[in-house]
Amino acid sequence: MQLFTHVISLAAAAASFRAQAAPLTTRPAEDVIAGRYIVQLMPNVDVSSITGHHEKVRSIRRRDDVTASIDKEYDFGDFKGYTGSFDPAVVAELEAMPEVLLVEKDSIMYTTALVTQTSAPWGLGRISSRTRGATSYIYDSTAGSGTYSYVLDSGIRTTHVEFEGRASWGYNAVNTNNADTSGHGTHVAGVIGAKTYGVAKKTNLIAVKVISEDGTAATSNVLSGLNWALNDIVNKDRRASAVVNLSLGGPASSAMDNAITSLSNQGILAVVSAGNENQLAANVSPARAPAAFCVGSVQSDDSRSSFSNYGSAVDIWAPGTDVLSTWHTSDTATSTQSGTSASAPYVAGLVSYIRGIEGLSIGPAARARVLALATVIPPICWFDLPSGQYICPDVSSAPSLMAYNGNGH
C-alpha cells in the first residue's frame, strides 16, 4: 500500500463549473401525505401470521364502505410491513391487530443541501490532517477498493468521468427515470468516491433513487430504497463491505428509525445527515435513530456550520460548508455546495476507505473504528432557546469529534 498526496489547487477549483442549486422548499409544520399510512408488523411475526394479516386486509378491502389499498411492501431484516391508502376506520382496525407494531402517516422528507457557493474545496485536507488549514489530501492507495457505497438519494450521473465506471444504477423507488435531475445525489456520490473529490476513490457507487425531481422524498419511498438495499447487500454477501448513505431528513418517524435499526441488526451501517434546520438533530429522522451514524457539519475553522443541526444525536462532525464535488449537468461538471448532505458522505466514504486498508468489518465495528480515529475538536455548543443559555457537551464523556482518515498527519 502507498500513501498519495492529493494537492488541491485553489485556482483550478475557482475555474470549475458553477451550478445553481434548486430553490429551497419551505417545510410545512406537518409534512404528511393525506390518506397514506405506513404499517409495520411486529419484528418477530412469522410467515403464517403475515399471511393471516394480509388475508384480514384483503377482507377489509372487499367491503364497499371503506378505502383500503396497498402499494408497497417491505421485508428487510426484521422490518416487515407495507404502505397503502386507508380511511380512518381501517386505520383503527389495523392498529387493533395484535401483529401490528405501529401505523404511521406517510410523510415527506427533504434533501439536506443548502445553497451553491463558489469557493475552493478544503474538506479532504481537513479529514486527512489533525490540524486545520491543510491543502493536501493524504490517503492510502487502496482507497476503498472492494467496497460498496449505496447512495439513497436523487440518483447518480453514472457516466461522469470522475466515477471511472464504478457507479451503477441499483433501484428506483420513485419513477422510471433513471437520471439525477437535481444534482444532489451526484454531488453526494462524488464526495464518497469521485477520483478527485472523493474520500474512497475506488469504492463502487450504487444509485438508489428515493428522492423525486422536486427534492422531496416520501418516507414510504425511502423505506422501499432501504428494503432493496438491505436485500441486495445480504444476497450478494456484502455486509462487511457495504455502507448506506442517506443525506436526507424529515419529521420524526418511528418507522424510519426502526428501519435503520433493522439495517444495523443485519450488520449494515447507515450514515445519515444531521439536518439543516439549526435545531436538535433528535427532532428529525433518520438522524435521531440510535442506530444511525449521524453527521453534523463544520466550517473550515472547525466551528459548527450555522445551518447544521446539533446535540447528542450527532455522533461525529465533518466538512459541510463550501464542498466541491461532481454535478449532474454533464460528465465533467462540478459544483460547490453546503449542507449536512455533504458532511454525511465524507463519513460514508471514510467507512469504505478504512475498510479498504484494515480489512472488512460489519457496521458496528466500522462505526467504532471511525470514532476511535477521529480528532477531538473544541466543543460544539449551541444556543438553547427555552433556557436562553448556550449548551456545551461534557467533553469528558461526549467530546466533539472530527472525521479523520488515520494517515498519521
C-alpha positions as a LaTeX table, in Angstrom:
\begin{tabular}{lrrr}
\hline
Residue & $x$ (\AA) & $y$ (\AA) & $z$ (\AA) \\
\hline
Met1 & 0.00 & 0.00 & 0.00 \\
Gln2 & 1.15 & 3.54 & $-0.76$ \\
Leu3 & 0.20 & 6.95 & 0.56 \\
Phe4 & $-0.63$ & 9.55 & $-2.07$ \\
Thr5 & $-0.67$ & 13.30 & $-1.52$ \\
His6 & $-3.52$ & 14.90 & $-3.41$ \\
Val7 & $-2.76$ & 18.62 & $-3.72$ \\
Ile8 & $-5.85$ & 20.79 & $-4.06$ \\
Ser9 & $-5.36$ & 23.68 & $-6.48$ \\
Leu10 & $-7.32$ & 26.75 & $-5.44$ \\
Ala11 & $-7.09$ & 28.35 & $-8.89$ \\
Ala12 & $-8.33$ & 25.23 & $-10.65$ \\
Ala13 & $-11.20$ & 24.92 & $-8.22$ \\
Ala14 & $-12.19$ & 28.53 & $-8.77$ \\
Ala15 & $-12.39$ & 27.89 & $-12.50$ \\
Ser16 & $-14.69$ & 24.89 & $-12.05$ \\
Phe17 & $-18.20$ & 24.83 & $-13.42$ \\
Arg18 & $-20.64$ & 26.65 & $-11.13$ \\
Ala19 & $-24.12$ & 25.20 & $-10.96$ \\
Gln20 & $-27.11$ & 26.85 & $-9.36$ \\
Ala21 & $-28.87$ & 25.00 & $-6.58$ \\
Ala22 & $-32.58$ & 24.36 & $-6.75$ \\
Pro23 & $-34.55$ & 26.82 & $-4.62$ \\
Leu24 & $-35.22$ & 25.70 & $-1.09$ \\
Thr25 & $-38.62$ & 24.29 & $-0.31$ \\
Thr26 & $-40.18$ & 25.72 & 2.84 \\
Arg27 & $-41.14$ & 22.83 & 5.05 \\
Pro28 & $-44.71$ & 22.94 & 6.38 \\
Ala29 & $-45.41$ & 22.16 & 10.01 \\
Glu30 & $-46.87$ & 18.75 & 9.19 \\
Asp31 & $-45.33$ & 17.05 & 6.16 \\
Val32 & $-47.88$ & 14.29 & 5.76 \\
Ile33 & $-49.29$ & 12.65 & 2.65 \\
Ala34 & $-53.05$ & 12.67 & 3.03 \\
Gly35 & $-54.65$ & 9.26 & 3.41 \\
Arg36 & $-51.39$ & 7.27 & 3.17 \\
Tyr37 & $-50.04$ & 5.19 & 6.04 \\
Ile38 & $-47.03$ & 3.02 & 6.81 \\
Val39 & $-47.90$ & $-0.18$ & 8.66 \\
Gln40 & $-45.07$ & $-2.01$ & 10.44 \\
Leu41 & $-45.62$ & $-5.54$ & 11.69 \\
Met42 & $-44.08$ & $-6.97$ & 14.85 \\
Pro43 & $-40.38$ & $-7.89$ & 14.32 \\
Asn44 & $-40.90$ & $-11.50$ & 15.40 \\
Val45 & $-44.01$ & $-12.12$ & 13.30 \\
Asp46 & $-43.83$ & $-15.46$ & 11.48 \\
Val47 & $-44.79$ & $-16.29$ & 7.90 \\
Ser48 & $-48.18$ & $-17.72$ & 8.83 \\
Ser49 & $-49.05$ & $-14.62$ & 10.84 \\
Ile50 & $-48.05$ & $-12.38$ & 7.93 \\
Thr51 & $-50.19$ & $-14.45$ & 5.59 \\
Gly52 & $-53.10$ & $-14.22$ & 8.01 \\
His53 & $-52.66$ & $-10.48$ & 8.37 \\
His54 & $-52.77$ & $-9.89$ & 4.63 \\
Glu55 & $-55.91$ & $-12.01$ & 4.42 \\
Lys56 & $-57.51$ & $-9.73$ & 7.02 \\
Val57 & $-56.55$ & $-6.70$ & 4.94 \\
Arg58 & $-57.93$ & $-8.30$ & 1.77 \\
Ser59 & $-61.16$ & $-8.97$ & 3.65 \\
Ile60 & $-61.37$ & $-5.32$ & 4.65 \\
Arg61 & $-60.69$ & $-4.22$ & 1.07 \\
Arg62 & $-63.63$ & $-6.27$ & $-0.19$ \\
Arg63 & $-66.04$ & $-4.18$ & 1.84 \\
Asp64 & $-67.83$ & $-1.41$ & $-0.05$ \\
Asp65 & $-67.77$ & 1.18 & 2.72 \\
Val66 & $-64.01$ & 1.54 & 3.19 \\
Thr67 & $-60.88$ & 2.77 & 1.43 \\
Ala68 & $-58.00$ & 0.31 & 1.65 \\
Ser69 & $-55.23$ & $-0.34$ & $-0.85$ \\
Ile70 & $-51.60$ & $-1.47$ & $-0.54$ \\
Asp71 & $-48.95$ & $-0.27$ & $-3.00$ \\
Lys72 & $-45.58$ & $-1.01$ & $-1.34$ \\
Glu73 & $-44.44$ & $-3.95$ & 0.77 \\
Tyr74 & $-41.31$ & $-4.21$ & 2.92 \\
Asp75 & $-39.33$ & $-7.23$ & 4.08 \\
Phe76 & $-35.75$ & $-6.47$ & 5.10 \\
Gly77 & $-34.14$ & $-7.90$ & 8.20 \\
Asp78 & $-36.71$ & $-7.76$ & 10.97 \\
Phe79 & $-38.59$ & $-4.86$ & 9.35 \\
Lys80 & $-41.78$ & $-6.14$ & 7.75 \\
Gly81 & $-44.74$ & $-4.09$ & 6.65 \\
Tyr82 & $-46.34$ & $-2.10$ & 3.86 \\
Thr83 & $-47.64$ & 1.28 & 2.78 \\
Gly84 & $-51.11$ & 2.00 & 1.48 \\
Ser85 & $-54.11$ & 4.29 & 1.40 \\
Phe86 & $-56.61$ & 3.75 & 4.21 \\
Asp87 & $-59.52$ & 5.68 & 5.64 \\
Pro88 & $-59.70$ & 6.39 & 9.41 \\
Ala89 & $-61.94$ & 3.40 & 10.11 \\
Val90 & $-59.47$ & 0.99 & 8.51 \\
Val91 & $-56.56$ & 2.62 & 10.34 \\
Ala92 & $-58.34$ & 1.98 & 13.63 \\
Glu93 & $-58.84$ & $-1.68$ & 12.69 \\
Leu94 & $-55.19$ & $-2.07$ & 11.73 \\
Glu95 & $-53.99$ & $-0.50$ & 14.97 \\
Ala96 & $-56.04$ & $-3.01$ & 16.95 \\
Met97 & $-54.48$ & $-6.06$ & 15.29 \\
Pro98 & $-52.00$ & $-7.84$ & 17.62 \\
Glu99 & $-49.45$ & $-8.45$ & 14.86 \\
Val100 & $-49.21$ & $-4.71$ & 14.05 \\
Leu101 & $-46.42$ & $-2.77$ & 15.77 \\
Leu102 & $-47.38$ & 0.68 & 14.51 \\
Val103 & $-49.42$ & 2.59 & 11.96 \\
Glu104 & $-47.85$ & 5.89 & 10.95 \\
Lys105 & $-48.81$ & 8.61 & 8.48 \\
Asp106 & $-46.60$ & 8.61 & 5.40 \\
Ser107 & $-44.65$ & 11.86 & 5.29 \\
Ile108 & $-42.31$ & 13.93 & 3.16 \\
Met109 & $-38.55$ & 14.02 & 3.70 \\
Tyr110 & $-36.19$ & 16.57 & 2.19 \\
Thr111 & $-32.65$ & 16.66 & 0.88 \\
Thr112 & $-30.33$ & 18.47 & 3.24 \\
Ala113 & $-28.22$ & 20.51 & 0.81 \\
Leu114 & $-28.42$ & 24.27 & 1.14 \\
Val115 & $-27.02$ & 26.62 & $-1.48$ \\
Thr116 & $-24.45$ & 26.75 & $-4.25$ \\
Gln117 & $-21.31$ & 28.68 & $-3.28$ \\
Thr118 & $-18.15$ & 29.44 & $-5.22$ \\
Ser119 & $-15.20$ & 28.53 & $-3.01$ \\
Ala120 & $-12.27$ & 26.16 & $-3.10$ \\
Pro121 & $-12.53$ & 22.70 & $-1.51$ \\
Trp122 & $-10.94$ & 22.15 & 1.87 \\
Gly123 & $-12.74$ & 19.14 & 3.32 \\
Leu124 & $-10.41$ & 16.43 & 2.01 \\
Gly125 & $-7.42$ & 18.20 & 3.51 \\
Arg126 & $-9.24$ & 18.51 & 6.84 \\
Ile127 & $-10.13$ & 14.84 & 7.19 \\
Ser128 & $-6.53$ & 13.77 & 6.46 \\
Ser129 & $-4.94$ & 16.15 & 8.96 \\
Arg130 & $-5.18$ & 16.57 & 12.72 \\
Thr131 & $-4.94$ & 20.33 & 12.29 \\
Arg132 & $-6.88$ & 22.93 & 10.33 \\
Gly133 & $-5.75$ & 24.52 & 7.10 \\
Ala134 & $-4.25$ & 21.52 & 5.29 \\
Thr135 & $-4.31$ & 21.87 & 1.49 \\
Ser136 & $-3.25$ & 18.31 & 0.67 \\
Tyr137 & $-5.24$ & 15.10 & 0.92 \\
Ile138 & $-3.05$ & 12.22 & 2.10 \\
Tyr139 & $-4.54$ & 8.79 & 1.62 \\
Asp140 & $-3.70$ & 5.13 & 1.20 \\
Ser141 & $-3.64$ & 3.76 & $-2.34$ \\
Thr142 & $-6.23$ & 1.08 & $-1.51$ \\
Ala143 & $-8.76$ & 3.95 & $-1.41$ \\
Gly144 & $-11.81$ & 1.81 & $-0.62$ \\
Ser145 & $-11.17$ & $-0.85$ & $-3.26$ \\
Gly146 & $-13.58$ & $-3.77$ & $-2.98$ \\
Thr147 & $-16.22$ & $-1.81$ & $-1.06$ \\
Tyr148 & $-19.76$ & $-0.77$ & $-2.00$ \\
Ser149 & $-21.39$ & 2.56 & $-1.18$ \\
Tyr150 & $-25.18$ & 2.62 & $-1.55$ \\
Val151 & $-26.34$ & 6.19 & $-2.14$ \\
Leu152 & $-30.05$ & 6.63 & $-1.30$ \\
Asp153 & $-30.68$ & 9.94 & $-2.96$ \\
Ser154 & $-31.85$ & 11.59 & $-6.20$ \\
Gly155 & $-29.79$ & 9.22 & $-8.35$ \\
Ile156 & $-26.25$ & 9.45 & $-9.74$ \\
Arg157 & $-24.95$ & 10.60 & $-13.12$ \\
Thr158 & $-23.16$ & 7.28 & $-13.51$ \\
Thr159 & $-21.40$ & 8.34 & $-16.73$ \\
His160 & $-19.49$ & 11.17 & $-15.03$ \\
Val161 & $-15.76$ & 10.81 & $-15.74$ \\
Glu162 & $-14.97$ & 11.19 & $-12.05$ \\
Phe163 & $-16.62$ & 7.84 & $-11.30$ \\
Glu164 & $-14.40$ & 5.91 & $-13.75$ \\
Gly165 & $-17.09$ & 3.32 & $-14.45$ \\
Arg166 & $-17.52$ & 2.46 & $-10.75$ \\
Ala167 & $-21.02$ & 3.96 & $-10.47$ \\
Ser168 & $-24.12$ & 1.95 & $-11.41$ \\
Trp169 & $-27.89$ & 2.08 & $-11.01$ \\
Gly170 & $-29.36$ & $-0.24$ & $-8.44$ \\
Tyr171 & $-33.01$ & 0.64 & $-7.82$ \\
Asn172 & $-35.54$ & 3.39 & $-8.45$ \\
Ala173 & $-38.32$ & 3.77 & $-5.87$ \\
Val174 & $-39.67$ & 6.99 & $-7.40$ \\
Asn175 & $-40.35$ & 6.57 & $-11.12$ \\
Thr176 & $-38.90$ & 5.08 & $-14.30$ \\
Asn177 & $-36.46$ & 7.93 & $-14.96$ \\
Asn178 & $-33.02$ & 6.59 & $-14.06$ \\
Ala179 & $-31.40$ & 10.00 & $-14.08$ \\
Asp180 & $-30.33$ & 12.51 & $-11.46$ \\
Thr181 & $-32.21$ & 15.67 & $-12.41$ \\
Ser182 & $-31.30$ & 17.75 & $-9.35$ \\
Gly183 & $-27.59$ & 17.00 & $-8.87$ \\
His184 & $-27.95$ & 16.24 & $-5.18$ \\
Gly185 & $-27.18$ & 12.52 & $-5.45$ \\
Thr186 & $-24.32$ & 13.05 & $-7.91$ \\
His187 & $-22.73$ & 15.57 & $-5.54$ \\
Val188 & $-23.09$ & 13.19 & $-2.59$ \\
Ala189 & $-21.66$ & 10.28 & $-4.59$ \\
Gly190 & $-18.70$ & 12.44 & $-5.61$ \\
Val191 & $-17.79$ & 13.21 & $-2.00$ \\
Ile192 & $-17.88$ & 9.49 & $-1.24$ \\
Gly193 & $-15.97$ & 8.17 & $-4.21$ \\
Ala194 & $-15.03$ & 10.52 & $-7.08$ \\
Lys195 & $-11.42$ & 10.18 & $-8.24$ \\
Thr196 & $-10.65$ & 13.84 & $-7.48$ \\
Tyr197 & $-13.18$ & 14.93 & $-4.87$ \\
Gly198 & $-13.91$ & 11.64 & $-3.10$ \\
Val199 & $-12.69$ & 10.11 & 0.14 \\
Ala200 & $-12.77$ & 6.48 & $-1.07$ \\
Lys201 & $-11.58$ & 6.89 & $-4.64$ \\
Lys202 & $-12.00$ & 3.23 & $-5.61$ \\
Thr203 & $-15.29$ & 2.34 & $-3.94$ \\
Asn204 & $-18.22$ & 1.12 & $-6.05$ \\
Leu205 & $-21.15$ & 3.55 & $-6.03$ \\
Ile206 & $-24.71$ & 2.17 & $-6.20$ \\
Ala207 & $-27.53$ & 4.60 & $-7.06$ \\
Val208 & $-30.78$ & 4.03 & $-5.17$ \\
Lys209 & $-33.26$ & 6.73 & $-6.20$ \\
Val210 & $-35.65$ & 7.72 & $-3.42$ \\
Ile211 & $-35.79$ & 11.49 & $-3.96$ \\
Ser212 & $-38.08$ & 12.90 & $-6.63$ \\
Glu213 & $-37.31$ & 15.69 & $-9.08$ \\
Asp214 & $-38.66$ & 18.35 & $-6.71$ \\
Gly215 & $-36.16$ & 17.44 & $-3.99$ \\
Thr216 & $-38.63$ & 15.64 & $-1.72$ \\
Ala217 & $-38.92$ & 12.00 & $-0.74$ \\
Ala218 & $-41.92$ & 10.17 & 0.66 \\
Thr219 & $-40.91$ & 8.16 & 3.72 \\
Ser220 & $-42.51$ & 5.16 & 2.03 \\
Asn221 & $-40.12$ & 5.55 & $-0.92$ \\
Val222 & $-37.11$ & 5.79 & 1.38 \\
Leu223 & $-38.27$ & 2.60 & 3.08 \\
Ser224 & $-38.54$ & 0.96 & $-0.35$ \\
Gly225 & $-34.98$ & 2.01 & $-1.09$ \\
Leu226 & $-33.77$ & 0.60 & 2.22 \\
Asn227 & $-35.72$ & $-2.59$ & 1.56 \\
Trp228 & $-33.95$ & $-3.05$ & $-1.79$ \\
Ala229 & $-30.51$ & $-2.04$ & $-0.50$ \\
Leu230 & $-30.52$ & $-4.37$ & 2.50 \\
Asn231 & $-31.68$ & $-7.34$ & 0.47 \\
Asp232 & $-29.13$ & $-6.60$ & $-2.27$ \\
Ile233 & $-26.34$ & $-6.35$ & 0.30 \\
Val234 & $-27.35$ & $-9.57$ & 2.05 \\
Asn235 & $-27.97$ & $-11.56$ & $-1.15$ \\
Lys236 & $-24.56$ & $-10.53$ & $-2.53$ \\
Asp237 & $-22.75$ & $-11.18$ & 0.77 \\
Arg238 & $-21.68$ & $-7.54$ & 1.17 \\
Arg239 & $-22.48$ & $-6.97$ & 4.85 \\
Ala240 & $-18.83$ & $-6.35$ & 5.69 \\
Ser241 & $-18.08$ & $-4.25$ & 2.62 \\
Ala242 & $-21.18$ & $-2.06$ & 2.18 \\
Val243 & $-22.25$ & 1.25 & 3.67 \\
Val244 & $-25.55$ & 3.10 & 3.15 \\
Asn245 & $-25.64$ & 6.92 & 2.90 \\
Leu246 & $-28.83$ & 8.93 & 3.49 \\
Ser247 & $-28.35$ & 12.67 & 3.01 \\
Leu248 & $-31.97$ & 13.46 & 3.76 \\
Gly249 & $-34.29$ & 14.01 & 6.67 \\
Gly250 & $-37.83$ & 14.74 & 7.73 \\
Pro251 & $-40.28$ & 14.64 & 10.61 \\
Ala252 & $-39.66$ & 12.23 & 13.46 \\
Ser253 & $-40.70$ & 8.79 & 12.23 \\
Ser254 & $-40.73$ & 5.62 & 14.31 \\
Ala255 & $-41.00$ & 3.54 & 11.13 \\
Met256 & $-37.87$ & 5.17 & 9.67 \\
Asp257 & $-35.97$ & 4.78 & 12.94 \\
Asn258 & $-36.96$ & 1.11 & 13.11 \\
Ala259 & $-35.80$ & 0.59 & 9.53 \\
Ile260 & $-32.35$ & 1.97 & 10.40 \\
Thr261 & $-32.27$ & $-0.39$ & 13.39 \\
Ser262 & $-33.14$ & $-3.29$ & 11.09 \\
Leu263 & $-30.12$ & $-2.46$ & 8.91 \\
Ser264 & $-27.90$ & $-2.33$ & 11.99 \\
Asn265 & $-29.22$ & $-5.68$ & 13.20 \\
Gln266 & $-28.01$ & $-7.12$ & 9.89 \\
Gly267 & $-24.55$ & $-5.60$ & 10.39 \\
Ile268 & $-25.08$ & $-2.76$ & 7.90 \\
Leu269 & $-24.12$ & 0.80 & 8.80 \\
Ala270 & $-26.36$ & 3.71 & 7.77 \\
Val271 & $-24.58$ & 7.09 & 7.67 \\
Val272 & $-27.09$ & 9.96 & 7.79 \\
Ser273 & $-27.02$ & 13.75 & 7.69 \\
Ala274 & $-27.92$ & 15.61 & 10.88 \\
Gly275 & $-30.17$ & 18.07 & 9.04 \\
Asn276 & $-30.01$ & 21.76 & 8.18 \\
Glu277 & $-32.64$ & 23.34 & 10.41 \\
Asn278 & $-30.28$ & 24.67 & 13.13 \\
Gln279 & $-32.13$ & 22.62 & 15.73 \\
Leu280 & $-31.62$ & 19.46 & 17.76 \\
Ala281 & $-30.96$ & 16.51 & 15.47 \\
Ala282 & $-33.05$ & 14.48 & 17.92 \\
Asn283 & $-36.13$ & 16.15 & 16.40 \\
Val284 & $-35.74$ & 14.63 & 12.91 \\
Ser285 & $-35.50$ & 11.20 & 11.31 \\
Pro286 & $-33.40$ & 9.33 & 10.45 \\
Ala287 & $-30.85$ & 11.50 & 12.32 \\
Arg288 & $-32.41$ & 10.69 & 15.69 \\
Ala289 & $-32.34$ & 6.91 & 15.17 \\
Pro290 & $-29.96$ & 5.40 & 17.76 \\
Ala291 & $-28.54$ & 3.00 & 15.15 \\
Ala292 & $-27.82$ & 5.79 & 12.64 \\
Phe293 & $-24.30$ & 7.20 & 12.30 \\
Cys294 & $-25.33$ & 10.86 & 12.42 \\
Val295 & $-23.03$ & 13.51 & 10.93 \\
Gly296 & $-23.11$ & 17.25 & 11.58 \\
Ser297 & $-21.46$ & 19.98 & 9.52 \\
Val298 & $-18.49$ & 22.19 & 10.39 \\
Gln299 & $-16.77$ & 25.08 & 8.64 \\
Ser300 & $-13.05$ & 25.31 & 7.85 \\
Asp301 & $-12.32$ & 26.71 & 11.33 \\
Asp302 & $-13.97$ & 23.66 & 12.97 \\
Ser303 & $-16.94$ & 25.70 & 14.19 \\
Arg304 & $-20.45$ & 24.42 & 13.57 \\
Ser305 & $-21.96$ & 25.50 & 10.26 \\
Ser306 & $-24.77$ & 27.92 & 11.04 \\
Phe307 & $-27.36$ & 25.65 & 9.42 \\
Ser308 & $-26.29$ & 22.35 & 10.97 \\
Asn309 & $-28.43$ & 20.50 & 13.45 \\
Tyr310 & $-26.69$ & 19.66 & 16.71 \\
Gly311 & $-26.99$ & 17.91 & 20.07 \\
Ser312 & $-26.33$ & 14.48 & 21.50 \\
Ala313 & $-27.80$ & 12.69 & 18.46 \\
Val314 & $-24.83$ & 13.91 & 16.38 \\
Asp315 & $-22.09$ & 11.26 & 16.55 \\
Ile316 & $-19.37$ & 12.96 & 14.53 \\
Trp317 & $-18.65$ & 16.14 & 12.56 \\
Ala318 & $-17.32$ & 16.56 & 9.03 \\
Pro319 & $-16.83$ & 19.36 & 6.49 \\
Gly320 & $-20.12$ & 20.66 & 5.13 \\
Thr321 & $-19.55$ & 24.26 & 4.05 \\
Asp322 & $-18.28$ & 25.02 & 0.53 \\
Val323 & $-17.79$ & 21.41 & $-0.57$ \\
Leu324 & $-16.71$ & 20.94 & $-4.20$ \\
Ser325 & $-17.86$ & 17.74 & $-5.87$ \\
Thr326 & $-19.35$ & 16.24 & $-9.03$ \\
Trp327 & $-22.54$ & 17.62 & $-10.60$ \\
His328 & $-25.26$ & 16.23 & $-12.84$ \\
Thr329 & $-25.34$ & 18.61 & $-15.82$ \\
Ser330 & $-22.51$ & 16.98 & $-17.78$ \\
Asp331 & $-19.93$ & 14.22 & $-17.48$ \\
Thr332 & $-17.34$ & 16.73 & $-16.30$ \\
Ala333 & $-19.46$ & 19.21 & $-14.30$ \\
Thr334 & $-18.70$ & 20.20 & $-10.71$ \\
Ser335 & $-20.47$ & 22.31 & $-8.12$ \\
Thr336 & $-19.70$ & 23.73 & $-4.68$ \\
Gln337 & $-22.48$ & 23.04 & $-2.19$ \\
Ser338 & $-23.09$ & 23.48 & 1.53 \\
Gly339 & $-25.17$ & 21.34 & 3.88 \\
Thr340 & $-25.07$ & 18.29 & 6.11 \\
Ser341 & $-25.83$ & 16.41 & 2.89 \\
Ala342 & $-22.15$ & 16.99 & 2.08 \\
Ser343 & $-20.98$ & 16.06 & 5.59 \\
Ala344 & $-22.53$ & 12.59 & 5.72 \\
Pro345 & $-20.79$ & 11.31 & 2.55 \\
Tyr346 & $-17.39$ & 12.29 & 3.97 \\
Val347 & $-18.04$ & 9.79 & 6.74 \\
Ala348 & $-19.61$ & 7.18 & 4.45 \\
Gly349 & $-16.53$ & 7.45 & 2.25 \\
Leu350 & $-14.32$ & 7.18 & 5.31 \\
Val351 & $-16.02$ & 3.93 & 6.33 \\
Ser352 & $-15.24$ & 2.44 & 2.90 \\
Tyr353 & $-11.71$ & 3.87 & 2.91 \\
Ile354 & $-10.81$ & 2.39 & 6.31 \\
Arg355 & $-12.27$ & $-0.98$ & 5.35 \\
Gly356 & $-10.02$ & $-1.00$ & 2.29 \\
Ile357 & $-6.94$ & $-0.55$ & 4.47 \\
Glu358 & $-7.70$ & $-2.53$ & 7.61 \\
Gly359 & $-9.95$ & $-5.27$ & 6.31 \\
Leu360 & $-13.68$ & $-5.65$ & 6.07 \\
Ser361 & $-15.89$ & $-5.36$ & 9.12 \\
Ile362 & $-19.60$ & $-5.22$ & 9.81 \\
Gly363 & $-21.32$ & $-1.96$ & 10.61 \\
Pro364 & $-20.85$ & $-1.63$ & 14.39 \\
Ala365 & $-17.11$ & $-2.36$ & 14.15 \\
Ala366 & $-16.65$ & 0.09 & 11.28 \\
Arg367 & $-18.51$ & 2.79 & 13.20 \\
Ala368 & $-16.40$ & 2.20 & 16.30 \\
Arg369 & $-13.19$ & 2.42 & 14.27 \\
Val370 & $-14.16$ & 5.75 & 12.67 \\
Leu371 & $-14.96$ & 7.18 & 16.11 \\
Ala372 & $-11.69$ & 5.86 & 17.56 \\
Leu373 & $-9.65$ & 7.54 & 14.81 \\
Ala374 & $-11.49$ & 10.87 & 14.99 \\
Thr375 & $-9.82$ & 14.12 & 16.02 \\
Val376 & $-11.12$ & 15.79 & 19.18 \\
Ile377 & $-12.03$ & 19.40 & 18.38 \\
Pro378 & $-13.26$ & 22.27 & 20.59 \\
Pro379 & $-16.74$ & 21.56 & 21.95 \\
Ile380 & $-19.59$ & 22.16 & 19.52 \\
Cys381 & $-22.05$ & 24.23 & 21.54 \\
Trp382 & $-25.50$ & 25.56 & 20.72 \\
Phe383 & $-27.95$ & 28.14 & 21.97 \\
Asp384 & $-30.89$ & 26.65 & 23.85 \\
Leu385 & $-33.87$ & 28.90 & 23.22 \\
Pro386 & $-36.08$ & 27.74 & 26.16 \\
Ser387 & $-33.35$ & 28.37 & 28.75 \\
Gly388 & $-31.68$ & 31.27 & 26.97 \\
Gln389 & $-28.28$ & 29.66 & 27.53 \\
Tyr390 & $-25.51$ & 28.11 & 25.48 \\
Ile391 & $-25.26$ & 24.36 & 25.97 \\
Cys392 & $-21.92$ & 22.60 & 25.65 \\
Pro393 & $-21.40$ & 18.82 & 25.81 \\
Asp394 & $-19.39$ & 17.28 & 28.63 \\
Val395 & $-16.02$ & 16.87 & 26.92 \\
Ser396 & $-15.01$ & 14.11 & 29.33 \\
Ser397 & $-17.90$ & 11.86 & 28.31 \\
Ala398 & $-19.04$ & 13.23 & 24.94 \\
Pro399 & $-16.22$ & 15.08 & 23.14 \\
Ser400 & $-16.85$ & 16.72 & 19.78 \\
Leu401 & $-15.18$ & 14.54 & 17.13 \\
Met402 & $-13.96$ & 15.44 & 13.63 \\
Ala403 & $-13.77$ & 12.71 & 10.99 \\
Tyr404 & $-10.15$ & 11.68 & 10.24 \\
Asn405 & $-8.67$ & 9.04 & 7.93 \\
Gly406 & $-5.87$ & 7.91 & 10.23 \\
Asn407 & $-2.88$ & 8.58 & 7.97 \\
Gly408 & $-0.75$ & 9.94 & 10.83 \\
His409 & $-0.52$ & 13.56 & 9.66 \\
\hline
\end{tabular}
